[in-house]
Amino acid sequence: MSSFLIRGARVIDGSNREPFRGDIAVDNGMITEVSPSIKGRGKTVIEADGLVAAPGFIDIHSHTDLTIFKHPLAESKALQGVTTEVVGNCGIGAFPVNDDRRAALTDYLKMHEFHLPSDGLSWNHLTQYADQLDRIGLGLNLAPLVAHGALRIAVLGAEDRIPSDQELEKMKALLADSLEQGAWGLSTGLIYPPGSFAKTEELVDLAKILARYEALYTSHIRGEGATLIEALDEAIAIGKKSGVRVEVSHLKAMGKDNWGRGKEALSKLEKARQSGVDIAADQYPYEATSTSLTALVPSWAHAGGISELLKRLASPETTERLQTEILREMNHRGGPSRIVIAEIGSAKNFELSGKNVSQIAELWNCAPEIAVMRLLLEEKAVVGAVYFSLSDEDVDAILSSDQVSVGSDGMGMKTEEDLGKSTHPRSYGTFARILGFYTRERGILSVAKAIYKMTGLTAGRMDLRNRGFIEPGFTADLVLFDPLTIQDRSTFDHPHQYATGVVHTWVNGCPTVQEGRITGNTPGRVLRKRGVSSYS
Ligand SMILES: [Zn+2]
């Protein structure tokens, strides 16, 4: 393990306090000293004049769970200064796996554009998943959450019903088992089946287990548009009834009718905090969202899984109702011309990637809702989409809050291998965009606050006890960047472009980026939460 000294950096330590000029000494993977001047005899010295030294960025909302098998260095994230990614978000994740339901979980992950390793889901629980990743060797750390969707599929399959008492006990036991293995919490995706089939009571029961383990409850809440406030109420109620720490995922106000409600959402969270609920949120800094095109399809049509969904999309008995409801949801998200098709599986429809739904409807000479249904049928429901449905005022308002962490909602990518696929730029740009566009250019945040929202705040939410700050005794996850040049370059039209301005990063004390280039080192680990209580 390297021993080195960073000299003369502008140190921003992750606590939101004023930057200071100083040196940082690292030994054996740990930060050993931070002070205005350190004598570093016998050590490698990195001259950091003009550069900012910050704790490595923690991406609290990532979907790198399976792409990490293909891109173990997570290049698009590493070049933004990310050293830890929290995976298993939005109720979508790789464990637990019940052998009898492996196919259903595989379908679910594919629908959400997760790229499975060549041998599929070859594990059952967190320890086996983590062992496989540790064997490959990772360029950054992963902190996994249990995904409620996977948990529900393991016990109930894709059925649209409440669990029996016995089934609920099974879910609780599986959750506790994952927490015992070191999971950091539970995520829900309450707009995505099967998560959307869960009632609040089920979530409160599961959250009570989390509270016992001091683990986090993160939620893609039940509505982010017209029902945003009710959905926040549900998240707050879950926190209140269970005592769990709550993180609202990618906070936003979606759809033109709801623009301006970002502030209302923030004050709602503030009030909840004052009443004793430990609740905060995260956000990605873009005006477009991205998820599966199936997010336009109402929940009832998903009951039973993908094969049933495809039957309903094709059946004359259900098509009319589906058309009406898909059109409604499409308009709610900004209308067909603001929904752009991103990833598409088949060669047949590949040229549709990058086109919006209105253009596809014109091409096919049909109504937009019919185009959506045809595309889903032809692609067996595996279609990604980008929805231009947010306002910049809301993005700015939410970004200004020091209770909102930065999370990409993206995944680790590599330009050479992903080129040609349409995708949301957040996977390449989130952290650099906050520091370049929002901090340097627009002055919405101070650099210290921006860094705090990517490090110290996030470590606190996650309960990552020795990361997120530059302090003696903390793990040496560090980034050195140029505050004058850091910038995102990924755009909606040309997403596969790495951010610039990150000069060095270290993960667990080992360099993963040097002089702006990926080193190829693999010091990353799957982090496990320790010191948990037992479930009885
Ligand atoms: Zn989500």
XYZ file of C-alpha atoms and ligand atoms in Angstrom:
537
model
C 0.000 0.000 0.000
C 1.395 3.364 -1.017
C 2.680 6.009 1.282
C 2.576 9.525 -0.079
C 2.236 13.192 0.654
C -0.011 15.685 -1.120
C 1.621 19.072 -0.795
C 0.160 22.576 -1.016
C -3.412 21.661 -1.943
C -6.487 23.698 -1.268
C -7.996 21.261 1.209
C -11.781 20.959 1.320
C -12.330 18.372 3.984
C -15.940 17.316 3.399
C -17.387 19.000 6.483
C -18.640 22.167 4.697
C -16.087 24.339 6.481
C -13.837 26.883 4.783
C -11.064 25.563 2.521
C -7.473 25.908 3.750
C -4.053 25.452 2.180
C -2.426 22.318 3.501
C -0.628 19.005 3.150
C -2.098 15.517 3.505
C -0.049 12.477 4.481
C -1.203 8.958 3.662
C 0.220 5.714 4.995
C -1.033 2.216 4.537
C -4.325 3.312 2.986
C -5.162 5.739 5.766
C -4.912 9.500 6.136
C -2.323 10.001 8.873
C -1.873 13.750 9.023
C -3.495 16.917 7.702
C -1.799 20.232 8.430
C -0.458 23.427 6.817
C 2.983 21.864 6.428
C 4.138 18.253 6.783
C 7.730 17.085 6.481
C 7.530 14.160 4.125
C 10.906 12.510 4.099
C 11.008 9.199 2.278
C 7.622 9.619 0.726
C 6.324 10.163 -2.787
C 5.316 13.802 -2.994
C 2.459 15.055 -5.145
C 2.696 18.805 -5.694
C -0.880 20.072 -5.668
C -0.488 23.781 -6.186
C -3.710 25.208 -7.580
C -5.606 21.941 -7.078
C -8.403 21.123 -4.655
C -7.971 18.070 -2.435
C -11.292 16.593 -1.391
C -12.534 13.308 0.022
C -13.337 10.900 -2.817
C -16.893 11.439 -3.978
C -19.575 9.045 -2.787
C -22.308 8.415 -5.330
C -25.264 7.721 -3.045
C -27.519 6.774 -5.918
C -25.935 4.477 -8.458
C -27.100 1.598 -10.621
C -23.657 0.130 -11.267
C -24.725 -3.218 -9.662
C -24.203 -5.340 -12.762
C -22.389 -3.096 -15.254
C -19.501 -3.361 -12.796
C -18.891 -6.908 -14.089
C -18.340 -5.463 -17.567
C -16.582 -2.273 -16.473
C -14.914 -3.083 -13.139
C -13.039 0.229 -13.217
C -16.300 2.205 -13.689
C -14.353 4.645 -15.878
C -17.139 7.225 -16.310
C -17.409 7.545 -12.531
C -13.713 7.327 -11.660
C -12.922 10.224 -13.998
C -15.403 12.355 -12.054
C -13.624 11.637 -8.765
C -16.076 9.002 -7.512
C -14.460 6.484 -5.141
C -17.557 4.770 -3.689
C -20.882 3.956 -5.309
C -24.023 2.975 -3.419
C -25.787 0.310 -5.485
C -29.095 -1.541 -5.233
C -31.167 1.631 -5.572
C -34.780 2.157 -6.672
C -35.784 -1.334 -5.537
C -33.727 -2.794 -8.394
C -30.805 -4.970 -7.392
C -28.960 -8.226 -7.692
C -29.913 -10.014 -4.448
C -31.431 -11.876 -2.723
C -31.992 -14.525 -5.404
C -34.382 -17.412 -4.852
C -33.450 -20.300 -7.189
C -37.094 -20.817 -8.179
C -37.517 -17.153 -9.090
C -34.183 -16.490 -10.765
C -35.859 -16.056 -14.165
C -38.349 -13.499 -12.817
C -35.566 -11.445 -11.231
C -33.546 -11.667 -14.450
C -36.525 -10.320 -16.450
C -36.979 -7.527 -13.952
C -33.340 -6.466 -14.159
C -33.316 -6.617 -17.949
C -36.416 -4.450 -18.122
C -34.444 -1.844 -16.197
C -31.566 -2.087 -18.687
C -29.263 -3.907 -16.298
C -26.647 -5.827 -18.249
C -26.188 -9.235 -16.718
C -22.814 -10.962 -16.576
C -22.404 -13.764 -19.124
C -23.273 -16.483 -16.598
C -26.325 -14.568 -15.351
C -27.188 -14.184 -11.686
C -24.878 -16.867 -10.369
C -25.395 -16.113 -6.679
C -28.115 -16.178 -4.051
C -27.080 -13.607 -1.502
C -24.920 -10.582 -0.821
C -21.819 -12.462 0.330
C -21.657 -14.510 -2.866
C -22.292 -11.448 -5.055
C -19.605 -9.512 -3.190
C -17.128 -12.410 -3.353
C -17.470 -12.525 -7.131
C -16.825 -8.800 -7.402
C -13.884 -8.924 -5.037
C -12.419 -11.713 -7.186
C -12.685 -9.589 -10.361
C -11.051 -6.606 -8.649
C -12.770 -3.208 -8.642
C -11.578 0.297 -9.416
C -13.818 1.764 -6.722
C -15.788 0.708 -3.657
C -19.380 -0.477 -3.789
C -21.805 -0.176 -0.878
C -24.822 -2.377 -1.641
C -28.394 -1.899 -0.507
C -30.974 -4.683 -0.539
C -33.439 -4.016 -3.356
C -37.068 -4.375 -2.304
C -38.007 -5.508 -5.835
C -35.572 -8.415 -5.595
C -36.730 -9.207 -2.057
C -40.369 -9.263 -3.126
C -39.653 -11.369 -6.229
C -37.738 -13.879 -4.068
C -40.846 -14.435 -1.934
C -43.880 -13.435 -4.018
C -42.683 -13.420 -7.610
C -44.208 -10.642 -9.691
C -47.654 -11.047 -8.150
C -49.834 -8.028 -7.519
C -51.020 -8.712 -3.965
C -50.134 -8.201 -0.352
C -47.977 -10.881 1.248
C -49.506 -13.360 3.685
C -48.220 -13.172 7.278
C -45.939 -16.075 6.542
C -44.608 -14.439 3.363
C -44.012 -11.166 5.164
C -42.037 -13.036 7.817
C -39.990 -14.584 5.028
C -39.254 -11.163 3.529
C -38.250 -9.834 6.938
C -35.966 -12.781 7.547
C -34.336 -12.430 4.109
C -33.827 -8.726 4.711
C -32.299 -9.346 8.126
C -30.073 -12.000 6.593
C -28.780 -9.483 3.997
C -28.193 -6.907 6.722
C -26.272 -9.492 8.726
C -24.108 -9.939 5.627
C -23.344 -6.230 5.628
C -25.964 -4.531 3.414
C -26.292 -0.816 4.113
C -30.061 -0.616 3.926
C -33.109 -1.289 1.777
C -34.211 0.577 -1.328
C -37.720 0.706 -2.741
C -38.961 1.650 -6.209
C -42.630 2.353 -5.596
C -43.511 3.228 -9.198
C -41.969 0.019 -10.495
C -43.732 -3.308 -10.183
C -43.415 -5.355 -8.047
C -42.475 -2.545 -5.608
C -45.592 -0.647 -6.628
C -47.710 -3.607 -5.434
C -46.522 -3.076 -1.847
C -48.723 -1.207 0.614
C -47.274 1.189 3.172
C -47.751 -1.358 5.997
C -45.426 -3.850 4.293
C -42.782 -1.149 4.005
C -43.170 -0.098 7.644
C -42.713 -3.709 8.745
C -39.529 -4.011 6.699
C -38.307 -0.586 7.866
C -38.589 -1.733 11.481
C -35.969 -4.380 10.712
C -33.763 -1.687 9.162
C -34.113 0.504 12.249
C -32.832 -2.361 14.407
C -29.694 -2.486 12.292
C -29.356 1.293 12.039
C -29.574 0.768 8.282
C -30.935 3.238 5.739
C -34.296 3.203 3.962
C -33.977 4.797 0.508
C -36.971 5.249 -1.723
C -37.875 6.124 -5.251
C -41.174 7.364 -3.900
C -44.636 6.487 -5.223
C -45.032 9.685 -7.229
C -42.738 12.458 -8.388
C -45.307 14.586 -10.219
C -48.942 15.269 -9.303
C -48.703 12.985 -6.274
C -45.264 14.148 -5.105
C -46.463 15.522 -1.776
C -48.560 12.449 -0.900
C -45.608 10.269 -1.851
C -43.352 12.259 0.485
C -45.996 11.851 3.195
C -45.719 8.095 2.798
C -41.912 8.200 3.095
C -42.193 10.393 6.190
C -44.815 8.081 7.726
C -42.526 5.092 7.175
C -39.763 6.977 9.005
C -42.087 7.983 11.829
C -43.644 4.565 12.373
C -40.415 2.572 12.174
C -37.764 4.974 13.429
C -35.696 4.322 10.299
C -33.411 6.889 8.651
C -35.042 7.837 5.315
C -33.445 8.977 2.062
C -35.721 10.202 -0.723
C -34.070 9.217 -3.985
C -33.541 11.702 -6.829
C -35.893 14.375 -5.468
C -37.699 16.252 -8.248
C -41.004 17.748 -9.395
C -41.945 16.065 -12.630
C -44.321 17.405 -15.295
C -45.072 21.008 -16.229
C -48.105 21.234 -13.915
C -45.853 20.516 -10.946
C -42.979 22.801 -11.787
C -42.205 25.063 -8.872
C -43.038 22.417 -6.268
C -39.395 21.643 -5.510
C -39.412 24.200 -2.694
C -42.656 22.790 -1.297
C -41.041 19.368 -1.201
C -37.974 20.748 0.601
C -40.069 22.495 3.243
C -42.102 19.330 3.719
C -38.862 17.443 4.463
C -37.666 20.228 6.762
C -40.907 20.051 8.770
C -40.604 16.301 9.039
C -37.047 16.672 10.360
C -38.247 19.170 12.939
C -40.842 16.633 14.059
C -38.071 14.098 14.641
C -37.963 12.058 11.436
C -34.411 11.655 10.159
C -35.136 12.284 6.469
C -33.061 13.760 3.650
C -32.790 13.371 -0.110
C -30.475 13.088 -3.064
C -30.536 14.506 -6.577
C -28.882 14.410 -10.003
C -28.231 17.803 -11.619
C -30.158 17.534 -14.893
C -33.529 18.609 -16.243
C -34.318 15.247 -17.755
C -35.040 11.957 -16.035
C -34.304 8.534 -17.414
C -35.846 5.159 -16.853
C -37.441 2.249 -18.656
C -40.117 3.087 -21.228
C -42.331 0.706 -19.234
C -42.646 3.480 -16.631
C -45.431 4.749 -18.926
C -47.396 1.526 -18.451
C -49.795 1.424 -15.485
C -48.938 -0.819 -12.588
C -51.875 -3.237 -13.033
C -50.597 -4.242 -16.458
C -47.344 -5.504 -14.931
C -48.947 -8.071 -12.601
C -47.355 -11.477 -13.189
C -44.191 -10.122 -14.821
C -42.987 -9.370 -18.340
C -44.728 -12.230 -20.138
C -48.092 -11.116 -18.731
C -47.306 -7.485 -19.564
C -46.596 -8.414 -23.181
C -49.856 -10.384 -23.379
C -51.795 -7.365 -22.141
C -50.038 -5.040 -24.588
C -51.194 -7.311 -27.402
C -54.649 -8.297 -26.180
C -57.691 -6.516 -27.713
C -59.325 -6.731 -24.267
C -56.792 -4.454 -22.649
C -55.272 -2.348 -25.419
C -57.839 0.440 -25.286
C -57.461 0.980 -21.557
C -53.686 0.799 -21.899
C -53.655 3.364 -24.698
C -55.630 5.846 -22.579
C -53.458 5.371 -19.502
C -50.151 5.401 -21.392
C -51.161 8.627 -23.154
C -52.093 10.191 -19.812
C -48.756 9.262 -18.249
C -46.890 10.438 -21.350
C -48.584 13.856 -21.183
C -47.927 13.990 -17.484
C -44.210 13.575 -18.214
C -44.175 16.397 -20.772
C -45.752 14.840 -23.877
C -44.477 12.461 -26.576
C -42.043 14.962 -28.117
C -40.212 15.271 -24.773
C -39.702 11.516 -24.383
C -36.595 10.338 -26.216
C -35.828 6.666 -26.749
C -32.425 5.797 -25.317
C -31.238 2.243 -25.157
C -32.823 -0.308 -27.437
C -31.971 -4.008 -27.560
C -32.630 -5.199 -31.110
C -30.788 -4.305 -34.289
C -34.150 -3.961 -36.011
C -35.122 -0.843 -34.069
C -31.658 0.434 -33.316
C -32.079 3.511 -35.521
C -34.931 4.663 -33.264
C -32.471 5.308 -30.443
C -32.189 9.084 -30.060
C -35.616 9.766 -31.617
C -38.551 11.052 -29.580
C -41.909 9.283 -29.378
C -43.622 11.852 -31.661
C -41.035 11.241 -34.355
C -41.434 7.479 -34.063
C -45.222 7.797 -34.233
C -44.864 9.850 -37.408
C -42.454 7.334 -38.867
C -44.872 4.515 -38.126
C -47.913 6.566 -39.037
C -49.756 5.901 -35.778
C -50.695 7.625 -32.507
C -47.821 8.104 -30.008
C -49.371 5.774 -27.415
C -49.678 3.050 -30.053
C -46.036 3.607 -31.016
C -45.035 3.112 -27.362
C -46.982 -0.144 -27.139
C -45.597 -1.455 -30.427
C -42.056 -0.618 -29.419
C -42.468 -2.339 -26.048
C -43.915 -5.408 -27.738
C -41.213 -5.618 -30.392
C -38.449 -5.120 -27.829
C -40.033 -7.413 -25.203
C -40.315 -4.437 -22.828
C -36.563 -3.703 -22.784
C -36.429 -0.053 -23.884
C -34.735 2.838 -22.113
C -36.037 6.397 -22.349
C -35.061 9.933 -21.376
C -37.903 12.183 -20.235
C -37.424 15.969 -20.445
C -39.870 16.656 -17.642
C -38.164 18.855 -15.018
C -37.699 22.618 -14.659
C -34.358 24.292 -14.027
C -35.852 26.373 -11.167
C -36.711 23.189 -9.280
C -33.336 21.627 -10.042
C -31.616 24.780 -8.708
C -33.824 25.011 -5.599
C -33.262 21.383 -4.646
C -29.554 21.656 -5.418
C -29.173 24.604 -3.038
C -30.255 22.542 -0.032
C -27.515 21.250 2.243
C -29.791 18.327 3.127
C -29.633 16.968 -0.406
C -26.725 14.725 -1.396
C -25.488 14.307 -4.936
C -26.252 10.975 -6.589
C -25.958 10.204 -10.286
C -28.749 7.634 -10.748
C -26.373 6.422 -13.459
C -23.952 3.564 -13.949
C -20.265 3.113 -14.613
C -19.574 3.224 -18.348
C -16.625 3.088 -20.679
C -16.648 5.177 -23.869
C -14.907 2.659 -26.141
C -17.354 -0.116 -25.279
C -20.616 1.787 -24.857
C -20.256 4.177 -27.790
C -23.285 4.319 -30.033
C -25.760 3.501 -27.269
C -27.973 6.411 -26.350
C -27.951 7.093 -22.610
C -28.474 9.847 -20.027
C -25.332 11.989 -19.522
C -25.554 11.687 -15.732
C -23.425 8.514 -15.772
C -20.509 10.562 -17.121
C -21.120 14.047 -15.827
C -22.989 14.397 -12.519
C -20.176 15.286 -10.104
C -18.126 17.343 -12.559
C -21.274 19.214 -13.579
C -21.979 20.214 -9.977
C -18.419 21.545 -9.596
C -18.172 23.132 -13.058
C -21.550 24.318 -14.231
C -23.392 24.812 -10.935
C -20.511 25.931 -8.702
C -17.889 27.679 -10.848
C -20.080 29.023 -13.658
C -23.388 29.744 -11.965
C -22.310 30.162 -8.362
C -25.336 28.305 -6.982
C -23.134 26.512 -4.445
C -19.816 27.266 -2.787
C -17.150 24.654 -3.544
C -17.109 23.630 0.132
C -20.857 23.053 0.134
C -20.798 21.226 -3.195
C -18.101 18.878 -1.866
C -19.981 18.399 1.414
C -23.029 17.242 -0.578
C -20.842 14.634 -2.329
C -18.886 13.436 0.696
C -19.466 14.299 4.370
C -23.244 14.605 4.130
C -23.478 11.374 2.153
C -21.182 9.438 4.491
C -23.414 10.520 7.377
C -26.608 9.419 5.618
C -25.031 6.051 4.773
C -23.352 5.611 8.156
C -20.006 5.120 6.373
C -17.936 5.828 9.424
C -14.388 6.234 8.130
C -14.973 7.821 4.744
C -16.252 11.134 3.410
C -13.851 13.420 5.303
C -10.192 14.368 5.089
C -9.197 13.649 8.638
C -6.445 11.616 10.283
C -7.688 8.064 10.846
C -9.992 8.131 7.839
C -9.557 5.880 4.804
C -7.593 7.556 2.022
C -10.347 7.851 -0.591
C -9.202 11.130 -2.106
C -9.559 13.272 -5.200
C -7.377 16.094 -6.521
C -9.074 18.251 -9.139
C -8.520 21.533 -10.926
C -11.328 23.889 -9.856
C -10.767 26.045 -12.951
C -11.229 23.277 -15.490
C -13.407 20.614 -13.931
C -16.332 20.118 -16.263
C -18.829 17.611 -17.580
C -18.637 17.023 -21.334
C -21.350 14.421 -21.717
C -24.507 15.727 -23.406
C -27.849 14.209 -24.344
C -26.778 14.157 -28.001
C -23.251 12.875 -27.351
C -23.306 11.209 -23.955
C -20.174 9.063 -24.143
C -17.627 11.691 -23.151
C -15.623 11.634 -19.953
C -15.561 14.597 -17.602
C -12.345 16.606 -17.433
C -10.495 18.291 -14.571
C -9.990 15.370 -12.202
C -6.214 14.993 -11.927
C -5.740 12.212 -9.347
C -7.952 9.907 -7.342
C -7.045 7.348 -4.707
C -9.255 4.524 -3.507
C -8.237 2.994 -0.187
C -4.906 4.820 -0.591
C -4.125 3.440 -4.058
C -4.125 5.630 -7.197
C -6.955 4.898 -9.637
C -6.562 8.071 -11.711
C -3.156 9.669 -12.315
C -2.645 12.832 -14.379
C -6.212 12.483 -15.626
C -5.819 8.870 -16.781
C -7.226 5.625 -15.400
C -4.371 3.624 -13.870
C -6.033 0.225 -14.086
C -5.420 -0.456 -10.398
C -8.179 -2.316 -8.568
C -8.076 -1.332 -4.897
C -11.893 -1.117 -4.631
C -13.896 -3.425 -2.371
C -17.474 -4.293 -1.650
C -17.980 -2.471 1.640
C -20.031 -4.230 4.339
C -21.757 -2.523 7.189
C -20.467 -3.796 10.503
C -21.489 -3.687 14.115
C -25.100 -4.575 13.534
C -27.485 -6.015 16.073
C -29.153 -9.347 15.570
C -32.644 -10.100 14.425
C -34.794 -12.355 16.511
Zn -35.261 5.743 -9.217
